[in-house]
mmCIF file of C-alpha atoms and ligand atoms in Angstrom:
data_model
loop_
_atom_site.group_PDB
_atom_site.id
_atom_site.type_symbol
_atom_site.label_atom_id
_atom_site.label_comp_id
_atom_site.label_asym_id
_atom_site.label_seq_id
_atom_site.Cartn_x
_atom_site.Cartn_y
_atom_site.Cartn_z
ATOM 1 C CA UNK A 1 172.288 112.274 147.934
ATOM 2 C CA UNK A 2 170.756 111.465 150.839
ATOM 3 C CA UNK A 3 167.065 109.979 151.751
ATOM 4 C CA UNK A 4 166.245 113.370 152.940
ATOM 5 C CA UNK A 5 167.710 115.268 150.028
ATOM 6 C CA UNK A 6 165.580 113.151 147.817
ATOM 7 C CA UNK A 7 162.230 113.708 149.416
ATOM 8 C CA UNK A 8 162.820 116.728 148.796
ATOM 9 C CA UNK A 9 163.492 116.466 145.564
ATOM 10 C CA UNK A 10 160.505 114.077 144.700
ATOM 11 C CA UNK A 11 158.248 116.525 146.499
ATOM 12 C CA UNK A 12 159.086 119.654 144.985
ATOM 13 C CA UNK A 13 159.635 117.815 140.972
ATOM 14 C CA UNK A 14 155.640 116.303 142.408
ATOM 15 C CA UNK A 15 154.705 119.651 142.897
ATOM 16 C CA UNK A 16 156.497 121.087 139.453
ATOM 17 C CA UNK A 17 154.019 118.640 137.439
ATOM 18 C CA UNK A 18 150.541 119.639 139.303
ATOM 19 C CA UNK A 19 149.243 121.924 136.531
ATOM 20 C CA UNK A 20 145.879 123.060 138.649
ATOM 21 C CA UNK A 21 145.802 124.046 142.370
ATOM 22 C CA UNK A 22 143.732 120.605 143.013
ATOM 23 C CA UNK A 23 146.506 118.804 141.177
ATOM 24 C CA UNK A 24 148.903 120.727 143.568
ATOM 25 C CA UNK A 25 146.490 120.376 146.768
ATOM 26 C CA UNK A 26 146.810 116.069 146.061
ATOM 27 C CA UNK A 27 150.631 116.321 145.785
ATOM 28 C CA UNK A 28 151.041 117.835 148.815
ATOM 29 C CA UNK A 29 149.094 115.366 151.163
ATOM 30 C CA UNK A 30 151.259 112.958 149.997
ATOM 31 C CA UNK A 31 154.260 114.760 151.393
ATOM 32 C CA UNK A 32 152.858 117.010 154.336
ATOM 33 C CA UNK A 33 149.550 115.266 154.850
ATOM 34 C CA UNK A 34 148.492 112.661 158.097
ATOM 35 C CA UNK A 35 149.529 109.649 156.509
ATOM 36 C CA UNK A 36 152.287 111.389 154.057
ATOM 37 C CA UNK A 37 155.543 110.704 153.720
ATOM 38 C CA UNK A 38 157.190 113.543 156.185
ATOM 39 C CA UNK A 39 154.818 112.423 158.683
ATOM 40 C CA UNK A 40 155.601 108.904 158.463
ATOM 41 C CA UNK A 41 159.282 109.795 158.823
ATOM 42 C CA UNK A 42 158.215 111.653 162.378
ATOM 43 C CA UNK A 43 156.547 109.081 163.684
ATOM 44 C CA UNK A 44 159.364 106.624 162.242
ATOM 45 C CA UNK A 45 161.480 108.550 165.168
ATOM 46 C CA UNK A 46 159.755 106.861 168.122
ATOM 47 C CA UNK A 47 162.208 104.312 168.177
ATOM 48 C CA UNK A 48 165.525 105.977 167.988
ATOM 49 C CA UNK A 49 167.299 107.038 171.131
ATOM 50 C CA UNK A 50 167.400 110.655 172.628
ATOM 51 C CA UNK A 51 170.601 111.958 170.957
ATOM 52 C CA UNK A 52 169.665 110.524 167.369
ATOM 53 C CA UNK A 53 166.612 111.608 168.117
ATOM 54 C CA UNK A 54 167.365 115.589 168.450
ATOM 55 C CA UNK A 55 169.738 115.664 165.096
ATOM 56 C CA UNK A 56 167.043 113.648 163.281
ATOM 57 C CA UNK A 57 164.047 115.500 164.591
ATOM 58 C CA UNK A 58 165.813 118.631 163.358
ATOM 59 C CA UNK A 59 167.334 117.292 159.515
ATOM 60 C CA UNK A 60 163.137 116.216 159.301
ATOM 61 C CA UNK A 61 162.350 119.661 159.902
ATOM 62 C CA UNK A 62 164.287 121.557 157.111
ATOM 63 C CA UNK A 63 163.487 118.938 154.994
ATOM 64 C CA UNK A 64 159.729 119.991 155.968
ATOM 65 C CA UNK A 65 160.736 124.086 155.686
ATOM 66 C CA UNK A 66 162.249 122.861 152.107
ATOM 67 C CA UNK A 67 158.735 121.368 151.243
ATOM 68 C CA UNK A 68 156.476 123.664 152.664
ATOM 69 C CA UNK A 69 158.634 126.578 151.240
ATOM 70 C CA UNK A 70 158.776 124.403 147.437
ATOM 71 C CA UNK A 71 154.617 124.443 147.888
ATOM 72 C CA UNK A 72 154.346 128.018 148.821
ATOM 73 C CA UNK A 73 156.095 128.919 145.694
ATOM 74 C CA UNK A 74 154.963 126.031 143.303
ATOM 75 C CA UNK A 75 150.742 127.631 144.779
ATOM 76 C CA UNK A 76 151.918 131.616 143.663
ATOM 77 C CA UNK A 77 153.193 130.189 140.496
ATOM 78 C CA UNK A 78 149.683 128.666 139.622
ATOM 79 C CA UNK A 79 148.228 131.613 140.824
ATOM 80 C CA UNK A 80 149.961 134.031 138.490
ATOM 81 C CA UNK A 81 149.552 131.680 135.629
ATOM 82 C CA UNK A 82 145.608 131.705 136.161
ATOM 83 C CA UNK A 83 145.820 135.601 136.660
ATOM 84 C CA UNK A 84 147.942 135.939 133.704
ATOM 85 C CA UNK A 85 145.605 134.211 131.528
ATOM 86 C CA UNK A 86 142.463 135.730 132.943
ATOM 87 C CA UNK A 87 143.953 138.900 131.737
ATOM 88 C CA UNK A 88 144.824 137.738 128.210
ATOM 89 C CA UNK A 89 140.885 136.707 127.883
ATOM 90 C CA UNK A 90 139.683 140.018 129.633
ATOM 91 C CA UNK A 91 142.135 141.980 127.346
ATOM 92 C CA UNK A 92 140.883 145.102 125.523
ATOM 93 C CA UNK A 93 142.836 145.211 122.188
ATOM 94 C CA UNK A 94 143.052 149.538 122.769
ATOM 95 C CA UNK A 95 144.216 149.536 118.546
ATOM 96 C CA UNK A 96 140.938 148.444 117.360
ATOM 97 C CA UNK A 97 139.417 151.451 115.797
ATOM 98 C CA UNK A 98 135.956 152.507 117.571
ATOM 99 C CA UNK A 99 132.510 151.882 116.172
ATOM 100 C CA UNK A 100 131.207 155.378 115.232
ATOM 101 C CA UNK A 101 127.729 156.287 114.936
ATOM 102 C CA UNK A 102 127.397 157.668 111.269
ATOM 103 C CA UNK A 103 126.499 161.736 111.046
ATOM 104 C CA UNK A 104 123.149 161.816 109.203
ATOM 105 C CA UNK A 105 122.588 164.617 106.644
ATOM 106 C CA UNK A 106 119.972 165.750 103.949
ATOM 107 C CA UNK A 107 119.363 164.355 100.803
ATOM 108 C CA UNK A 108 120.536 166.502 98.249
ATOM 109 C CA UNK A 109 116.895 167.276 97.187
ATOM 110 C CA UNK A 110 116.115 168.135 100.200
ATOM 111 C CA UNK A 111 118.949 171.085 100.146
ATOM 112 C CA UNK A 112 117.247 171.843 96.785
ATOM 113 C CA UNK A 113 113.934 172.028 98.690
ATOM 114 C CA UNK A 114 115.066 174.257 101.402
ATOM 115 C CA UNK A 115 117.026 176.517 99.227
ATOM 116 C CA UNK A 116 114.300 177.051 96.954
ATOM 117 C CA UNK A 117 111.843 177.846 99.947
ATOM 118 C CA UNK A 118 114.174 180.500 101.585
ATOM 119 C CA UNK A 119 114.612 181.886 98.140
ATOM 120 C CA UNK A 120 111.181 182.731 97.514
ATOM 121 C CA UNK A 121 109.993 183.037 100.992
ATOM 122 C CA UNK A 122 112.574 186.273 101.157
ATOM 123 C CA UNK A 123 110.404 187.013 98.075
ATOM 124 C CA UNK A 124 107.536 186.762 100.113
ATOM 125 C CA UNK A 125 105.900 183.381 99.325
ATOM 126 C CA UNK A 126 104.113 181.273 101.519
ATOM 127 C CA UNK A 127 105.127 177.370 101.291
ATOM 128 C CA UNK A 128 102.511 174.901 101.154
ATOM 129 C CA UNK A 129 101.880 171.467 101.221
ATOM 130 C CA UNK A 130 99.331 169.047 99.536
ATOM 131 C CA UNK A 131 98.030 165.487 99.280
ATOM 132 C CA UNK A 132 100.005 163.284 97.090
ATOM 133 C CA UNK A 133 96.901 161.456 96.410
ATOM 134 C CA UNK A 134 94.780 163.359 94.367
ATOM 135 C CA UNK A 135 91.141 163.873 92.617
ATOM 136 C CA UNK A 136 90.476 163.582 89.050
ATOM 137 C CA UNK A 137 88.910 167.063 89.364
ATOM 138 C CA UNK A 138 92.260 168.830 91.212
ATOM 139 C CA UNK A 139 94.816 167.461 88.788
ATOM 140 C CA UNK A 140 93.183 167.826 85.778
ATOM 141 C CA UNK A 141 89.431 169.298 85.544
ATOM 142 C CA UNK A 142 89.892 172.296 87.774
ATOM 143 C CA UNK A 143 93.074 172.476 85.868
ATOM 144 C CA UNK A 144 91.831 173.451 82.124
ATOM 145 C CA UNK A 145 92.725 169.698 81.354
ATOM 146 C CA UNK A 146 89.981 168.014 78.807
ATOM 147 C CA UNK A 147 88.727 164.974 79.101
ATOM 148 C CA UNK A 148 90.361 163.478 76.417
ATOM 149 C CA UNK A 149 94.146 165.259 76.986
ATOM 150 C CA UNK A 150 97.113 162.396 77.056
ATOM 151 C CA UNK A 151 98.355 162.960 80.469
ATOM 152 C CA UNK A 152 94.803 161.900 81.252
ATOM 153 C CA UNK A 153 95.735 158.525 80.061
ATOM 154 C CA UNK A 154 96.613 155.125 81.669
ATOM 155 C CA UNK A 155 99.876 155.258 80.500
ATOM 156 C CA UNK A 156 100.872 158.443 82.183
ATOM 157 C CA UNK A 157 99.121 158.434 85.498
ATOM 158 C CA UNK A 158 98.806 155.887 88.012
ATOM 159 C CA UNK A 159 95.220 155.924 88.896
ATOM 160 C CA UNK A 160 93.997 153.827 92.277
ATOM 161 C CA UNK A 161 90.409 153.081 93.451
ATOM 162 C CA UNK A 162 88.242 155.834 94.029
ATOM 163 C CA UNK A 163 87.519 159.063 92.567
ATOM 164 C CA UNK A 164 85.882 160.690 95.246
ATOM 165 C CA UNK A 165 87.202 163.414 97.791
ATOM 166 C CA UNK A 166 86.964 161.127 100.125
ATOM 167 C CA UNK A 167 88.634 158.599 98.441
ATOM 168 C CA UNK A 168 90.995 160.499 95.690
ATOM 169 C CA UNK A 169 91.782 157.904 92.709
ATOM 170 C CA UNK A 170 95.415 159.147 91.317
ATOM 171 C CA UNK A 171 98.662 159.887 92.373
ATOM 172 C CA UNK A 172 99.150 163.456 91.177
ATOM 173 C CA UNK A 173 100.957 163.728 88.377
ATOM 174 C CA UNK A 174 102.569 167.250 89.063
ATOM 175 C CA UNK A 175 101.985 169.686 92.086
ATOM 176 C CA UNK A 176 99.785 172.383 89.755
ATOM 177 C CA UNK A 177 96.472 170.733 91.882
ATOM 178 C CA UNK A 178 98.072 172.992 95.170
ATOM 179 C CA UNK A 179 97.202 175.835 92.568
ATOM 180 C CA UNK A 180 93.404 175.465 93.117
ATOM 181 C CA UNK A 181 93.508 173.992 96.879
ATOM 182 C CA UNK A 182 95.399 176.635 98.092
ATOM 183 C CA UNK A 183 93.850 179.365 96.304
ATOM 184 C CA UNK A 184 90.447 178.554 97.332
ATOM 185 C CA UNK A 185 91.415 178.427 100.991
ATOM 186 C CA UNK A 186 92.830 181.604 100.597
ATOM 187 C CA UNK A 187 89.945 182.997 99.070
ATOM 188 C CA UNK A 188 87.277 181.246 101.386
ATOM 189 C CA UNK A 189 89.578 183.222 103.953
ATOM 190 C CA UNK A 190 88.816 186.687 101.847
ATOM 191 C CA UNK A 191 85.377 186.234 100.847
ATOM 192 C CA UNK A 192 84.063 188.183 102.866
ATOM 193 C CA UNK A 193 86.465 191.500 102.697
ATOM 194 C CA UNK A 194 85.789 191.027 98.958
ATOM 195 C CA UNK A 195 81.841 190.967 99.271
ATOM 196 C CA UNK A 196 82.322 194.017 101.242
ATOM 197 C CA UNK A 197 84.179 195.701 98.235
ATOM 198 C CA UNK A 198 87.193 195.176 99.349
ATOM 199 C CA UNK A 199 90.250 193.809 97.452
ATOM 200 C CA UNK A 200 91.754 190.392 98.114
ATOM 201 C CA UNK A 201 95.415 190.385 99.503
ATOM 202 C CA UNK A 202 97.515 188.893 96.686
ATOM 203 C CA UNK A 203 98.213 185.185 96.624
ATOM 204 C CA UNK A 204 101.956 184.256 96.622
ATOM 205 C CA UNK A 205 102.600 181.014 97.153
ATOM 206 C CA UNK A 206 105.133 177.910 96.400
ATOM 207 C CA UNK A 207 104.136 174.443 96.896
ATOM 208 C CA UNK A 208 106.666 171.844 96.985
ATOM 209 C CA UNK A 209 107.061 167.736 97.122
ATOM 210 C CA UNK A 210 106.304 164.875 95.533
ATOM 211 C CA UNK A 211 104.597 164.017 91.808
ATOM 212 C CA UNK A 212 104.164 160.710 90.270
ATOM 213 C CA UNK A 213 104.442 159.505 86.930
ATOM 214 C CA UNK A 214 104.267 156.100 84.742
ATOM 215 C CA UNK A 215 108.342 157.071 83.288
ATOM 216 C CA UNK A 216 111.515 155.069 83.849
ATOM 217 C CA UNK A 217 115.003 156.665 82.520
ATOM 218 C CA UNK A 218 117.897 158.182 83.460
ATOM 219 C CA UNK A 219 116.173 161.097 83.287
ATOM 220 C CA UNK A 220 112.660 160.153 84.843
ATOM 221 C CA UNK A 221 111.265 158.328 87.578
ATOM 222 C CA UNK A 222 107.879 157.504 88.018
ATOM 223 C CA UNK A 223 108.429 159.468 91.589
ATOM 224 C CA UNK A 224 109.886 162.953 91.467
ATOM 225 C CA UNK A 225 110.090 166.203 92.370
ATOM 226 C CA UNK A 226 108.319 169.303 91.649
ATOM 227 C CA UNK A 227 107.801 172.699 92.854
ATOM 228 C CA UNK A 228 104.741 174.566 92.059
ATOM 229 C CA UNK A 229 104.659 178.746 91.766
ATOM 230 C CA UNK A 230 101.553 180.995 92.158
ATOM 231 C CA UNK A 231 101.453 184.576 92.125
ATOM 232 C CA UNK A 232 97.520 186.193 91.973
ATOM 233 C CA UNK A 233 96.849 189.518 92.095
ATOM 234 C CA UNK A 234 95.099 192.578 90.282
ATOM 235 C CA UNK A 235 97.885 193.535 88.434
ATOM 236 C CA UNK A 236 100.335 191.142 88.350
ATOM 237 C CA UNK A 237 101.788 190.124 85.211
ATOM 238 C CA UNK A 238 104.355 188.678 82.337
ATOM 239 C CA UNK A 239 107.341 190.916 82.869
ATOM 240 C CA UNK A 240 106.630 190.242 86.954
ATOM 241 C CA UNK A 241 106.936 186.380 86.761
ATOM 242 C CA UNK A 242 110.553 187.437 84.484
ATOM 243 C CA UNK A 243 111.842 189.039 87.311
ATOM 244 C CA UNK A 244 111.206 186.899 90.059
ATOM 245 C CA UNK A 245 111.890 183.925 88.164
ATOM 246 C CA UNK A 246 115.362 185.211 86.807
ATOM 247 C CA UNK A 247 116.284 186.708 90.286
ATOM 248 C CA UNK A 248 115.091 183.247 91.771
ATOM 249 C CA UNK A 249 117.379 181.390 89.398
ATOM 250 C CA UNK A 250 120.479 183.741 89.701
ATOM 251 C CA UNK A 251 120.387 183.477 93.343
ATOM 252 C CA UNK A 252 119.819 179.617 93.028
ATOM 253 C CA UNK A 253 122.687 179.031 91.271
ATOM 254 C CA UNK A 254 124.881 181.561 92.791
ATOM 255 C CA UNK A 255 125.671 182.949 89.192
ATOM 256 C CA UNK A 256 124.502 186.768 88.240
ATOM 257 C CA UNK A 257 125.119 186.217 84.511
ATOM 258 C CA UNK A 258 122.795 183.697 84.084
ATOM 259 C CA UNK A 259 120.655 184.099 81.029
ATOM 260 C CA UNK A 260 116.805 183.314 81.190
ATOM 261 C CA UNK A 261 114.770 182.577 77.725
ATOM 262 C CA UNK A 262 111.166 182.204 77.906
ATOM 263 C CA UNK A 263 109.648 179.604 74.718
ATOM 264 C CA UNK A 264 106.421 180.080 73.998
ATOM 265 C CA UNK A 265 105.313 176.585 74.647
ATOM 266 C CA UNK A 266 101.252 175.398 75.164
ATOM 267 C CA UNK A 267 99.828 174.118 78.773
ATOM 268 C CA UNK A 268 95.989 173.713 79.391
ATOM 269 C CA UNK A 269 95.816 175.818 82.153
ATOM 270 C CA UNK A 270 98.098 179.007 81.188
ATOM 271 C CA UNK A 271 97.504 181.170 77.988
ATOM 272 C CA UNK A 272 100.121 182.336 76.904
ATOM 273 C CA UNK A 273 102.207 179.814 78.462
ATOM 274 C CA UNK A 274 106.817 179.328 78.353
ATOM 275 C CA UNK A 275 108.818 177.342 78.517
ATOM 276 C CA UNK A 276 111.987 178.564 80.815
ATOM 277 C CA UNK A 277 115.082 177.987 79.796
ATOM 278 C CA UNK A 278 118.687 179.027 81.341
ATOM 279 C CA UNK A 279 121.770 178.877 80.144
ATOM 280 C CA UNK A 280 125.157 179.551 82.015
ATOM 281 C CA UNK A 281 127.866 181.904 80.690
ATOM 282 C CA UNK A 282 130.546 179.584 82.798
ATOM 283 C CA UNK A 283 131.421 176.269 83.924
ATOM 284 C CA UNK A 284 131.035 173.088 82.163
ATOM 285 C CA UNK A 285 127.301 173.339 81.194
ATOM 286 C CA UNK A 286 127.995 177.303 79.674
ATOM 287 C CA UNK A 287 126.214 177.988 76.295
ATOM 288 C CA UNK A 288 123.702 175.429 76.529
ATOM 289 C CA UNK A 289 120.261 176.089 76.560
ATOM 290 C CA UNK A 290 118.914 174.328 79.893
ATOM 291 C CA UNK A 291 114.938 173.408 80.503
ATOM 292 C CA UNK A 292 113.756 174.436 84.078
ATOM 293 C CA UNK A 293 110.328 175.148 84.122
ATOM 294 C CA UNK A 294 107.352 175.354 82.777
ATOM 295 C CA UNK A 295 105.027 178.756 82.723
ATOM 296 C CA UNK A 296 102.318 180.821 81.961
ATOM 297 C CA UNK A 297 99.461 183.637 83.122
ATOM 298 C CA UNK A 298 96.829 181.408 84.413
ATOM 299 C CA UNK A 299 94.016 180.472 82.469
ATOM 300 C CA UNK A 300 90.850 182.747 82.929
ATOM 301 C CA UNK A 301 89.037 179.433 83.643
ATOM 302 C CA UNK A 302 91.255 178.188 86.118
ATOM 303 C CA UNK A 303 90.955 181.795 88.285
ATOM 304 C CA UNK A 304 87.671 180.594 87.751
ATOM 305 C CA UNK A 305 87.941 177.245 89.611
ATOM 306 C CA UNK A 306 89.831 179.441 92.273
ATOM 307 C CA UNK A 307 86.563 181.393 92.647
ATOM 308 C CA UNK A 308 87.897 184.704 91.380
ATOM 309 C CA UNK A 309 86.525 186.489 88.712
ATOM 310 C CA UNK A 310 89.379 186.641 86.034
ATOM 311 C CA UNK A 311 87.959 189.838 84.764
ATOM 312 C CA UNK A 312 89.331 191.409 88.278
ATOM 313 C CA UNK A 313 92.126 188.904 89.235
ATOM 314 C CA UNK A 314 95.093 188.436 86.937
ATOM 315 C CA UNK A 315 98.321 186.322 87.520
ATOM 316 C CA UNK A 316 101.281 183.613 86.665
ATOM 317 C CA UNK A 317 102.132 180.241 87.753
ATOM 318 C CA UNK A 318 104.844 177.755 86.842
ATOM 319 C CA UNK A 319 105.783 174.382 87.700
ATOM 320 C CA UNK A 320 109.824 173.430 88.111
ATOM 321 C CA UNK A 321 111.537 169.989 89.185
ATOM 322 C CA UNK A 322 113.744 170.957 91.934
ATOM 323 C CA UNK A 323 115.664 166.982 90.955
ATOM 324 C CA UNK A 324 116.126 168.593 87.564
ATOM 325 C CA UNK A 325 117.676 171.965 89.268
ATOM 326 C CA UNK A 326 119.806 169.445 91.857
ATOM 327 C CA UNK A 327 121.588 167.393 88.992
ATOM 328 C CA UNK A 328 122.356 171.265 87.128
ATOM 329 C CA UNK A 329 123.563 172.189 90.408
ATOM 330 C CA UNK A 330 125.791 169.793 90.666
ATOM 331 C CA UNK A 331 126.846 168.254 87.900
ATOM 332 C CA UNK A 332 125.015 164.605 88.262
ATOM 333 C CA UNK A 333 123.447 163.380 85.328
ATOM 334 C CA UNK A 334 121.430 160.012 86.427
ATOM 335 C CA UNK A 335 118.593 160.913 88.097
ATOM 336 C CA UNK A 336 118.150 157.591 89.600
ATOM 337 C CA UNK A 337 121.291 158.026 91.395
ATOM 338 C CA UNK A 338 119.049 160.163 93.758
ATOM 339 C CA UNK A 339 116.531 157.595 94.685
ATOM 340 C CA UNK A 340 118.919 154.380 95.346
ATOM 341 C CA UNK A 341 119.544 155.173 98.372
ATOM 342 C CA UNK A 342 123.456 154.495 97.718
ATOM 343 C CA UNK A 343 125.606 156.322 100.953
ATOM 344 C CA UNK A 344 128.633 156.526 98.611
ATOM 345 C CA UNK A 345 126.578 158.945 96.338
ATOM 346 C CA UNK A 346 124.511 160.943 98.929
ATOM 347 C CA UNK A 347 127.263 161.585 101.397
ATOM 348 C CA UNK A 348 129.055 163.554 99.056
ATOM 349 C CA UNK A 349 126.516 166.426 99.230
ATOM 350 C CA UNK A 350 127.071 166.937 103.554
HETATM 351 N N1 DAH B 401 102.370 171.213 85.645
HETATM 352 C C1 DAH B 401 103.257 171.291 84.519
HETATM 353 C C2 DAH B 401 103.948 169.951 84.307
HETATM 354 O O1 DAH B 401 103.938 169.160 85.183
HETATM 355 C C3 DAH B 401 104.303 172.336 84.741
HETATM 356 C C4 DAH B 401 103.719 173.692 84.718
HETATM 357 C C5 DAH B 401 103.624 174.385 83.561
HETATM 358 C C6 DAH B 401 103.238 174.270 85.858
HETATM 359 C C7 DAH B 401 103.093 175.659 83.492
HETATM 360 C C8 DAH B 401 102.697 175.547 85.838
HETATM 361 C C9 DAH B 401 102.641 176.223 84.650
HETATM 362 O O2 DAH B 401 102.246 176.139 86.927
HETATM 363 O O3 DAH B 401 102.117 177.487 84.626
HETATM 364 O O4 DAH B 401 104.532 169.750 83.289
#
């Protein structure tokens, strides 16, 4: 091989091990550059005569083109490398599943609320809502509730500071209190058509949310559900609280051979007062007899706390736990499975 040959060769294996273009940049100034080694072959043909000079001059020049052409191609090869890997590390892997935003939906007591409200609202019922925290004299005195009745008791009520109605001192321990507040809005409203003679438009109303108890189990939880009923009138009575509750729980539970039994049972501010019971002809709960609600024509003296005179106004209430209605519905039996907050459990009801 000759001494041009291996320039050649030196240069372009020099070139093969630059791994960066600086790398590649210092190789070739020692080949191509002023004091490099093609250069100092150039001006090493000063000397030579005319003729040598001409075949020399040009065997130094394609050893140059070789060079030159061994750079040009050793710089794109660097260049793709570097694009190559700026691609790998700007790479989107397109397989990688998406992060979705979750669909939110309602709590399957809250379906239980809003079914219950259309039902009676086509039944004409107004739906209304109370304070949670409540007076001594709302939950229980106004209420028929003595003094000295259990549910009065530290062990079934959480009482808080106060006892005022400014500053209520008890977490109410069902939602009868709407009852009396709503009542004696609606007859504040009347008052005066009724002083006049006149006769009070009847009060239908339901009154939904949240009651409070001391109770832990797997069937209570000192926060749960309830759904108050009120129906006032001049004539409105026992076989009308039948109907509408039976066509209330037929339509509830999409099932027109339910069975309704009303217990006599004993509340403070109902006489007589039921217990209601249902029991399904089908499906996996059929035959038993089911508590639902509690009942009753209300209490002379609590149409009395309304401001009525119970001589003239006449009427039923009852008190239901819409959780109690949701697990019947559909087929849970922890109640606490409601209130854990668990996705696995309430995303089964969207
Ligand atoms: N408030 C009662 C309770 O929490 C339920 C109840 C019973 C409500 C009879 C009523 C009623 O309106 O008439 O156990």
């Amino acid at each position: 091989m000759n001494e041009l040959d291996a320039l050649v060769d030196a240069a372009t294996g020099s070139f093969a091990q630059a791994a960066t273009p600086a790398d590649l940049e210092n190789a070739k100034a020692q080949f191509l550059g002023k004091s490099g080694r093609v250069t100092e072959l150039m001006k090493g043909m000063a000397a030579l005569p005319v003729d040598e000079k001409k075949v020399r001059g040009a065997a130094i020049n394609l050893a140059k083109q070789a060079i030159e052409a061994a750079l040009t191609a050793r710089r794109q090869a660097l260049a793709d490398a570097e694009l190559q890997l700026q691609l790998q590390a700007e790479a989107l892997d397109v397989s990688l599943p998406g992060r979705q935003r979750q669909q939110g939906g309602l709590h399957p007591v809250s379906l239980t609320l809003e079914r219950i409200e259309a039902i009676f609202g086509s039944m004409g019922f107004d739906v209304a809502q109370g304070p949670e925290i409540e007076t001594d004299w709302f939950n229980f005195t106004a209420l028929n509730t003595p003094e000295d009745h259990p549910a009065r008791s530290m062990h079934d009520t959480f009482y808080v500071e106060g006892g005022t109605e400014a500053a209520p001192n008890l977490l109410r321990t069902h939602t009868s209190p709407m009852q009396i507040r709503y009542a004696v809005q609606h007859v504040k409203q009347h008052r005066a058509l009724m002083d006049a003679g006149g006769v009070m438009p009847e009060i239908r109303v339901i009154a939904p949310g949240r009651t409070y108890r001391v109770d832990s189990d797997a069937t209570h939880s000192p926060m749960f559900h309830q759904c108050e009923g009120l129906w006032i009138g001049q004539n409105v009575n026992f076989k009308d609280l039948k109907v509408v509750f039976t066509d209330f729980c037929r339509t509830f539970f999409e099932s027109n051979d339910l069975v309704l039994r009303f217990r006599p049972s004993f509340f403070p501010f109902t006489e007589p007062s039921a217990e209601i019971d249902i029991q399904f002809q089908t499906g996996p709960l059929a035959g038993r007899w089911l508590e639902v609600a509690g009942s009753g024509q209300v209490h002379p003296n609590v149409v009395r706390n309304m401001g009525l005179d119970p001589e003239n106004y006449i009427g039923f209430a009852f008190g239901m736990g819409p959780d109690r209605l949701t697990m019947l519905r559909y087929g849970v039996n922890d109640l606490r499975l409601f209130f854990d907050g668990d996705l696995r459990f309430l995303s089964q009801f969207q």
